[in-house]
mmCIF file with all atom_site columns, C-alpha atoms in Angstrom:
data_model
loop_
_atom_site.group_PDB
_atom_site.id
_atom_site.type_symbol
_atom_site.label_atom_id
_atom_site.label_alt_id
_atom_site.label_comp_id
_atom_site.label_asym_id
_atom_site.label_entity_id
_atom_site.label_seq_id
_atom_site.pdbx_PDB_ins_code
_atom_site.Cartn_x
_atom_site.Cartn_y
_atom_site.Cartn_z
_atom_site.occupancy
_atom_site.B_iso_or_equiv
_atom_site.pdbx_formal_charge
_atom_site.auth_seq_id
_atom_site.auth_comp_id
_atom_site.auth_asym_id
_atom_site.auth_atom_id
_atom_site.pdbx_PDB_model_num
ATOM 1   C CA . MET A 1 1   ? -37.676 26.188 -7.924  1.00 0.00 ? 253 MET A CA 1
ATOM 2   C CA . SER A 1 2   ? -36.295 29.681 -8.458  1.00 0.00 ? 254 SER A CA 1
ATOM 3   C CA . LEU A 1 3   ? -37.879 32.112 -10.880 1.00 0.00 ? 255 LEU A CA 1
ATOM 4   C CA . GLU A 1 4   ? -34.609 34.023 -11.375 1.00 0.00 ? 256 GLU A CA 1
ATOM 5   C CA . PRO A 1 5   ? -33.219 33.898 -14.907 1.00 0.00 ? 257 PRO A CA 1
ATOM 6   C CA . VAL A 1 6   ? -30.387 31.484 -15.435 1.00 0.00 ? 258 VAL A CA 1
ATOM 7   C CA . LYS A 1 7   ? -26.993 33.169 -15.842 1.00 0.00 ? 259 LYS A CA 1
ATOM 8   C CA . ARG A 1 8   ? -24.688 31.561 -18.350 1.00 0.00 ? 260 ARG A CA 1
ATOM 9   C CA . LYS A 1 9   ? -20.946 31.523 -17.939 1.00 0.00 ? 261 LYS A CA 1
ATOM 10  C CA . PHE A 1 10  ? -18.856 32.182 -20.995 1.00 0.00 ? 262 PHE A CA 1
ATOM 11  C CA . ASN A 1 11  ? -15.276 31.541 -19.928 1.00 0.00 ? 263 ASN A CA 1
ATOM 12  C CA . ASN A 1 12  ? -11.905 32.028 -21.612 1.00 0.00 ? 264 ASN A CA 1
ATOM 13  C CA . LYS A 1 13  ? -11.845 28.438 -22.850 1.00 0.00 ? 265 LYS A CA 1
ATOM 14  C CA . HIS A 1 14  ? -15.119 28.953 -24.693 1.00 0.00 ? 266 HIS A CA 1
ATOM 15  C CA . ALA A 1 15  ? -13.859 32.247 -26.046 1.00 0.00 ? 267 ALA A CA 1
ATOM 16  C CA . LEU A 1 16  ? -10.661 30.701 -27.329 1.00 0.00 ? 268 LEU A CA 1
ATOM 17  C CA . VAL A 1 17  ? -12.550 27.875 -29.068 1.00 0.00 ? 269 VAL A CA 1
ATOM 18  C CA . LEU A 1 18  ? -14.944 30.407 -30.645 1.00 0.00 ? 270 LEU A CA 1
ATOM 19  C CA . LEU A 1 19  ? -12.081 32.641 -31.735 1.00 0.00 ? 271 LEU A CA 1
ATOM 20  C CA . VAL A 1 20  ? -10.141 29.764 -33.342 1.00 0.00 ? 272 VAL A CA 1
ATOM 21  C CA . PHE A 1 21  ? -13.281 28.472 -35.078 1.00 0.00 ? 273 PHE A CA 1
ATOM 22  C CA . ALA A 1 22  ? -14.236 31.919 -36.370 1.00 0.00 ? 274 ALA A CA 1
ATOM 23  C CA . LEU A 1 23  ? -10.750 32.628 -37.677 1.00 0.00 ? 275 LEU A CA 1
ATOM 24  C CA . LEU A 1 24  ? -10.574 29.189 -39.305 1.00 0.00 ? 276 LEU A CA 1
ATOM 25  C CA . VAL A 1 25  ? -13.915 29.735 -41.066 1.00 0.00 ? 277 VAL A CA 1
ATOM 26  C CA . ALA A 1 26  ? -12.818 33.210 -42.111 1.00 0.00 ? 278 ALA A CA 1
ATOM 27  C CA . TYR A 1 27  ? -9.537  31.861 -43.476 1.00 0.00 ? 279 TYR A CA 1
ATOM 28  C CA . LEU A 1 28  ? -11.198 29.016 -45.365 1.00 0.00 ? 280 LEU A CA 1
ATOM 29  C CA . SER A 1 29  ? -13.848 31.306 -46.875 1.00 0.00 ? 281 SER A CA 1
ATOM 30  C CA . TYR A 1 30  ? -11.460 34.158 -47.687 1.00 0.00 ? 282 TYR A CA 1
ATOM 31  C CA . GLY A 1 31  ? -11.027 32.970 -51.284 1.00 0.00 ? 283 GLY A CA 1
ATOM 32  C CA . ARG A 1 32  ? -14.752 33.213 -51.844 1.00 0.00 ? 284 ARG A CA 1
ATOM 33  C CA . VAL A 1 33  ? -15.172 36.574 -50.202 1.00 0.00 ? 285 VAL A CA 1
ATOM 34  C CA . GLU A 1 34  ? -14.539 39.645 -52.288 1.00 0.00 ? 286 GLU A CA 1
ATOM 35  C CA . LYS A 1 35  ? -10.954 40.635 -51.720 1.00 0.00 ? 287 LYS A CA 1
ATOM 36  C CA . ALA A 1 36  ? -10.432 44.021 -50.106 1.00 0.00 ? 288 ALA A CA 1
ATOM 37  C CA . HIS A 1 37  ? -9.966  46.625 -52.798 1.00 0.00 ? 289 HIS A CA 1
ATOM 38  C CA . GLN A 1 38  ? -8.247  49.927 -52.193 1.00 0.00 ? 290 GLN A CA 1
ATOM 39  C CA . GLN A 1 39  ? -11.152 51.665 -53.932 1.00 0.00 ? 291 GLN A CA 1
ATOM 40  C CA . PHE A 1 40  ? -13.872 49.581 -52.295 1.00 0.00 ? 292 PHE A CA 1
ATOM 41  C CA . PHE A 1 41  ? -15.675 52.703 -51.070 1.00 0.00 ? 293 PHE A CA 1
ATOM 42  C CA . ARG A 1 42  ? -16.229 53.769 -54.708 1.00 0.00 ? 294 ARG A CA 1
ATOM 43  C CA . MET A 1 43  ? -18.314 50.700 -55.608 1.00 0.00 ? 295 MET A CA 1
ATOM 44  C CA . ASN A 1 44  ? -21.012 48.302 -54.431 1.00 0.00 ? 296 ASN A CA 1
ATOM 45  C CA . ASP A 1 45  ? -23.899 49.237 -52.167 1.00 0.00 ? 297 ASP A CA 1
ATOM 46  C CA . PHE A 1 46  ? -22.258 52.237 -50.605 1.00 0.00 ? 298 PHE A CA 1
ATOM 47  C CA . ALA A 1 47  ? -21.690 53.883 -54.023 1.00 0.00 ? 299 ALA A CA 1
ATOM 48  C CA . HIS A 1 48  ? -25.305 53.289 -54.941 1.00 0.00 ? 300 HIS A CA 1
ATOM 49  C CA . TYR A 1 49  ? -26.622 54.788 -51.664 1.00 0.00 ? 301 TYR A CA 1
ATOM 50  C CA . TYR A 1 50  ? -24.286 57.763 -52.001 1.00 0.00 ? 302 TYR A CA 1
ATOM 51  C CA . LEU A 1 51  ? -25.182 58.451 -55.642 1.00 0.00 ? 303 LEU A CA 1
ATOM 52  C CA . ALA A 1 52  ? -28.948 58.230 -55.184 1.00 0.00 ? 304 ALA A CA 1
ATOM 53  C CA . SER A 1 53  ? -28.795 60.568 -52.160 1.00 0.00 ? 305 SER A CA 1
ATOM 54  C CA . SER A 1 54  ? -26.436 62.960 -53.932 1.00 0.00 ? 306 SER A CA 1
ATOM 55  C CA . LEU A 1 55  ? -28.787 63.235 -56.896 1.00 0.00 ? 307 LEU A CA 1
ATOM 56  C CA . PHE A 1 56  ? -31.712 63.758 -54.542 1.00 0.00 ? 308 PHE A CA 1
ATOM 57  C CA . LEU A 1 57  ? -29.897 66.619 -52.800 1.00 0.00 ? 309 LEU A CA 1
ATOM 58  C CA . ARG A 1 58  ? -29.244 68.268 -56.178 1.00 0.00 ? 310 ARG A CA 1
ATOM 59  C CA . GLY A 1 59  ? -32.923 68.117 -57.051 1.00 0.00 ? 311 GLY A CA 1
ATOM 60  C CA . ILE A 1 60  ? -32.546 65.279 -59.569 1.00 0.00 ? 312 ILE A CA 1
ATOM 61  C CA . GLU A 1 61  ? -35.090 62.484 -59.206 1.00 0.00 ? 313 GLU A CA 1
ATOM 62  C CA . PRO A 1 62  ? -32.817 59.410 -58.807 1.00 0.00 ? 314 PRO A CA 1
ATOM 63  C CA . TYR A 1 63  ? -35.481 56.927 -59.961 1.00 0.00 ? 315 TYR A CA 1
ATOM 64  C CA . SER A 1 64  ? -35.967 58.408 -63.409 1.00 0.00 ? 316 SER A CA 1
ATOM 65  C CA . VAL A 1 65  ? -32.367 58.891 -64.659 1.00 0.00 ? 317 VAL A CA 1
ATOM 66  C CA . ASP A 1 66  ? -29.735 56.540 -66.017 1.00 0.00 ? 318 ASP A CA 1
ATOM 67  C CA . LEU A 1 67  ? -27.114 56.416 -63.277 1.00 0.00 ? 319 LEU A CA 1
ATOM 68  C CA . GLU A 1 68  ? -24.133 55.322 -65.397 1.00 0.00 ? 320 GLU A CA 1
ATOM 69  C CA . SER A 1 69  ? -22.867 58.814 -66.313 1.00 0.00 ? 321 SER A CA 1
ATOM 70  C CA . HIS A 1 70  ? -23.535 60.051 -62.770 1.00 0.00 ? 322 HIS A CA 1
ATOM 71  C CA . TYR A 1 71  ? -21.310 57.334 -61.307 1.00 0.00 ? 323 TYR A CA 1
ATOM 72  C CA . GLU A 1 72  ? -18.330 58.655 -63.285 1.00 0.00 ? 324 GLU A CA 1
ATOM 73  C CA . ALA A 1 73  ? -19.124 62.284 -62.462 1.00 0.00 ? 325 ALA A CA 1
ATOM 74  C CA . GLU A 1 74  ? -19.088 61.450 -58.715 1.00 0.00 ? 326 GLU A CA 1
ATOM 75  C CA . GLY A 1 75  ? -15.879 59.425 -59.039 1.00 0.00 ? 327 GLY A CA 1
ATOM 76  C CA . LEU A 1 76  ? -17.700 56.175 -58.311 1.00 0.00 ? 328 LEU A CA 1
ATOM 77  C CA . ILE A 1 77  ? -17.526 52.789 -59.998 1.00 0.00 ? 329 ILE A CA 1
ATOM 78  C CA . ASN A 1 78  ? -20.722 51.071 -61.172 1.00 0.00 ? 330 ASN A CA 1
ATOM 79  C CA . VAL A 1 79  ? -19.882 47.570 -59.912 1.00 0.00 ? 331 VAL A CA 1
ATOM 80  C CA . PRO A 1 80  ? -22.022 45.583 -59.842 1.00 0.00 ? 332 PRO A CA 1
ATOM 81  C CA . GLU A 1 81  ? -23.734 47.431 -62.657 1.00 0.00 ? 333 GLU A CA 1
ATOM 82  C CA . ILE A 1 82  ? -26.954 49.050 -61.408 1.00 0.00 ? 334 ILE A CA 1
ATOM 83  C CA . ASN A 1 83  ? -28.207 51.780 -63.712 1.00 0.00 ? 335 ASN A CA 1
ATOM 84  C CA . ARG A 1 84  ? -31.395 52.689 -61.861 1.00 0.00 ? 336 ARG A CA 1
ATOM 85  C CA . ALA A 1 85  ? -31.923 53.744 -58.256 1.00 0.00 ? 337 ALA A CA 1
ATOM 86  C CA . THR A 1 86  ? -33.400 50.748 -56.455 1.00 0.00 ? 338 THR A CA 1
ATOM 87  C CA . ASN A 1 87  ? -33.375 51.880 -52.827 1.00 0.00 ? 339 ASN A CA 1
ATOM 88  C CA . PRO A 1 88  ? -36.587 52.940 -51.098 1.00 0.00 ? 340 PRO A CA 1
ATOM 89  C CA . PRO A 1 89  ? -37.119 56.708 -50.813 1.00 0.00 ? 341 PRO A CA 1
ATOM 90  C CA . ALA A 1 90  ? -36.697 56.545 -47.019 1.00 0.00 ? 342 ALA A CA 1
ATOM 91  C CA . LEU A 1 91  ? -33.145 55.263 -47.438 1.00 0.00 ? 343 LEU A CA 1
ATOM 92  C CA . VAL A 1 92  ? -32.343 57.977 -49.994 1.00 0.00 ? 344 VAL A CA 1
ATOM 93  C CA . ILE A 1 93  ? -33.492 60.615 -47.490 1.00 0.00 ? 345 ILE A CA 1
ATOM 94  C CA . LEU A 1 94  ? -31.818 59.010 -44.447 1.00 0.00 ? 346 LEU A CA 1
ATOM 95  C CA . PHE A 1 95  ? -28.524 58.654 -46.328 1.00 0.00 ? 347 PHE A CA 1
ATOM 96  C CA . SER A 1 96  ? -28.590 62.267 -47.570 1.00 0.00 ? 348 SER A CA 1
ATOM 97  C CA . PRO A 1 97  ? -26.378 63.659 -44.758 1.00 0.00 ? 349 PRO A CA 1
ATOM 98  C CA . PHE A 1 98  ? -23.626 61.267 -45.881 1.00 0.00 ? 350 PHE A CA 1
ATOM 99  C CA . ALA A 1 99  ? -23.901 62.628 -49.446 1.00 0.00 ? 351 ALA A CA 1
ATOM 100 C CA . LEU A 1 100 ? -22.981 66.079 -48.163 1.00 0.00 ? 352 LEU A CA 1
ATOM 101 C CA . LEU A 1 101 ? -19.469 64.816 -47.390 1.00 0.00 ? 353 LEU A CA 1
ATOM 102 C CA . PRO A 1 102 ? -16.784 63.834 -49.880 1.00 0.00 ? 354 PRO A CA 1
ATOM 103 C CA . VAL A 1 103 ? -17.115 60.156 -50.874 1.00 0.00 ? 355 VAL A CA 1
ATOM 104 C CA . PHE A 1 104 ? -14.112 58.894 -48.901 1.00 0.00 ? 356 PHE A CA 1
ATOM 105 C CA . TRP A 1 105 ? -15.047 60.655 -45.639 1.00 0.00 ? 357 TRP A CA 1
ATOM 106 C CA . SER A 1 106 ? -18.644 59.652 -46.045 1.00 0.00 ? 358 SER A CA 1
ATOM 107 C CA . TYR A 1 107 ? -17.549 55.995 -46.369 1.00 0.00 ? 359 TYR A CA 1
ATOM 108 C CA . CYS A 1 108 ? -15.348 56.332 -43.259 1.00 0.00 ? 360 CYS A CA 1
ATOM 109 C CA . LEU A 1 109 ? -18.258 57.699 -41.225 1.00 0.00 ? 361 LEU A CA 1
ATOM 110 C CA . TRP A 1 110 ? -20.652 55.060 -42.636 1.00 0.00 ? 362 TRP A CA 1
ATOM 111 C CA . THR A 1 111 ? -18.219 52.273 -41.759 1.00 0.00 ? 363 THR A CA 1
ATOM 112 C CA . ALA A 1 112 ? -17.596 53.640 -38.267 1.00 0.00 ? 364 ALA A CA 1
ATOM 113 C CA . LEU A 1 113 ? -21.351 53.695 -37.595 1.00 0.00 ? 365 LEU A CA 1
ATOM 114 C CA . GLN A 1 114 ? -21.716 50.125 -38.850 1.00 0.00 ? 366 GLN A CA 1
ATOM 115 C CA . ILE A 1 115 ? -18.861 48.921 -36.645 1.00 0.00 ? 367 ILE A CA 1
ATOM 116 C CA . ALA A 1 116 ? -20.395 50.676 -33.643 1.00 0.00 ? 368 ALA A CA 1
ATOM 117 C CA . ALA A 1 117 ? -23.814 49.112 -34.413 1.00 0.00 ? 369 ALA A CA 1
ATOM 118 C CA . ILE A 1 118 ? -22.328 45.605 -34.666 1.00 0.00 ? 370 ILE A CA 1
ATOM 119 C CA . CYS A 1 119 ? -20.407 46.015 -31.393 1.00 0.00 ? 371 CYS A CA 1
ATOM 120 C CA . ALA A 1 120 ? -23.429 47.405 -29.565 1.00 0.00 ? 372 ALA A CA 1
ATOM 121 C CA . SER A 1 121 ? -25.673 44.648 -30.933 1.00 0.00 ? 373 SER A CA 1
ATOM 122 C CA . VAL A 1 122 ? -23.357 41.807 -29.946 1.00 0.00 ? 374 VAL A CA 1
ATOM 123 C CA . LEU A 1 123 ? -22.757 43.209 -26.477 1.00 0.00 ? 375 LEU A CA 1
ATOM 124 C CA . LYS A 1 124 ? -26.481 43.896 -25.954 1.00 0.00 ? 376 LYS A CA 1
ATOM 125 C CA . LEU A 1 125 ? -27.329 40.371 -27.093 1.00 0.00 ? 377 LEU A CA 1
ATOM 126 C CA . MET A 1 126 ? -24.833 38.963 -24.619 1.00 0.00 ? 378 MET A CA 1
ATOM 127 C CA . ARG A 1 127 ? -26.399 41.062 -21.865 1.00 0.00 ? 379 ARG A CA 1
ATOM 128 C CA . LEU A 1 128 ? -29.953 40.053 -22.817 1.00 0.00 ? 380 LEU A CA 1
ATOM 129 C CA . LEU A 1 129 ? -28.959 36.383 -22.802 1.00 0.00 ? 381 LEU A CA 1
ATOM 130 C CA . ARG A 1 130 ? -27.309 37.004 -19.410 1.00 0.00 ? 382 ARG A CA 1
ATOM 131 C CA . ILE A 1 131 ? -23.969 35.733 -20.591 1.00 0.00 ? 383 ILE A CA 1
ATOM 132 C CA . GLU A 1 132 ? -21.336 36.623 -18.036 1.00 0.00 ? 384 GLU A CA 1
ATOM 133 C CA . SER A 1 133 ? -17.945 37.073 -19.617 1.00 0.00 ? 385 SER A CA 1
ATOM 134 C CA . SER A 1 134 ? -14.573 38.700 -19.232 1.00 0.00 ? 386 SER A CA 1
ATOM 135 C CA . PHE A 1 135 ? -13.206 41.419 -21.430 1.00 0.00 ? 387 PHE A CA 1
ATOM 136 C CA . PHE A 1 136 ? -11.213 38.715 -23.326 1.00 0.00 ? 388 PHE A CA 1
ATOM 137 C CA . CYS A 1 137 ? -14.399 36.730 -23.982 1.00 0.00 ? 389 CYS A CA 1
ATOM 138 C CA . LYS A 1 138 ? -16.287 39.759 -25.243 1.00 0.00 ? 390 LYS A CA 1
ATOM 139 C CA . SER A 1 139 ? -13.325 40.689 -27.452 1.00 0.00 ? 391 SER A CA 1
ATOM 140 C CA . ALA A 1 140 ? -13.219 37.128 -28.868 1.00 0.00 ? 392 ALA A CA 1
ATOM 141 C CA . VAL A 1 141 ? -16.915 37.254 -29.697 1.00 0.00 ? 393 VAL A CA 1
ATOM 142 C CA . LEU A 1 142 ? -16.471 40.624 -31.439 1.00 0.00 ? 394 LEU A CA 1
ATOM 143 C CA . VAL A 1 143 ? -13.454 39.356 -33.433 1.00 0.00 ? 395 VAL A CA 1
ATOM 144 C CA . ALA A 1 144 ? -15.553 36.322 -34.454 1.00 0.00 ? 396 ALA A CA 1
ATOM 145 C CA . ALA A 1 145 ? -18.395 38.603 -35.554 1.00 0.00 ? 397 ALA A CA 1
ATOM 146 C CA . PHE A 1 146 ? -16.032 40.720 -37.651 1.00 0.00 ? 398 PHE A CA 1
ATOM 147 C CA . SER A 1 147 ? -14.343 37.654 -39.157 1.00 0.00 ? 399 SER A CA 1
ATOM 148 C CA . MET A 1 148 ? -17.510 36.281 -40.728 1.00 0.00 ? 400 MET A CA 1
ATOM 149 C CA . TYR A 1 149 ? -18.963 37.059 -44.128 1.00 0.00 ? 401 TYR A CA 1
ATOM 150 C CA . PRO A 1 150 ? -20.537 39.527 -44.972 1.00 0.00 ? 402 PRO A CA 1
ATOM 151 C CA . VAL A 1 151 ? -18.865 41.708 -42.349 1.00 0.00 ? 403 VAL A CA 1
ATOM 152 C CA . ALA A 1 152 ? -15.357 40.656 -43.353 1.00 0.00 ? 404 ALA A CA 1
ATOM 153 C CA . ALA A 1 153 ? -16.098 41.476 -46.982 1.00 0.00 ? 405 ALA A CA 1
ATOM 154 C CA . HIS A 1 154 ? -16.831 45.120 -46.129 1.00 0.00 ? 406 HIS A CA 1
#
């Protein structure tokens, strides 16, 4: 009996099945997922992170003010309506460098970092599980990851 870890093969057939399944699930759930909005970066979680950090950088305590008027001043949309800062102070501080940039460019950088983190996580998980695969297989797994909610909604 060998003590070497078992290597798993993930071949093109598996990848194709996964890809078709992921795209089918994404297609069927698309109606339930928030549709892409050309101003998406101005609302939801990102807007809330950005606003709280922006207020913090200007010396305004984000937990004690009504955020509604500040949303408009920053060119953000308060959807869903959240009028008080709800993020932990550590997130407000960690997100502060993003608040130094204009909203659109900050969102682009934030999104790029999230995409890189998802790709690195999936590939690292495949390596940890000792899944041997081709470039096509790895690409199929990444497409599947990006096709699923909540990733596809953002």
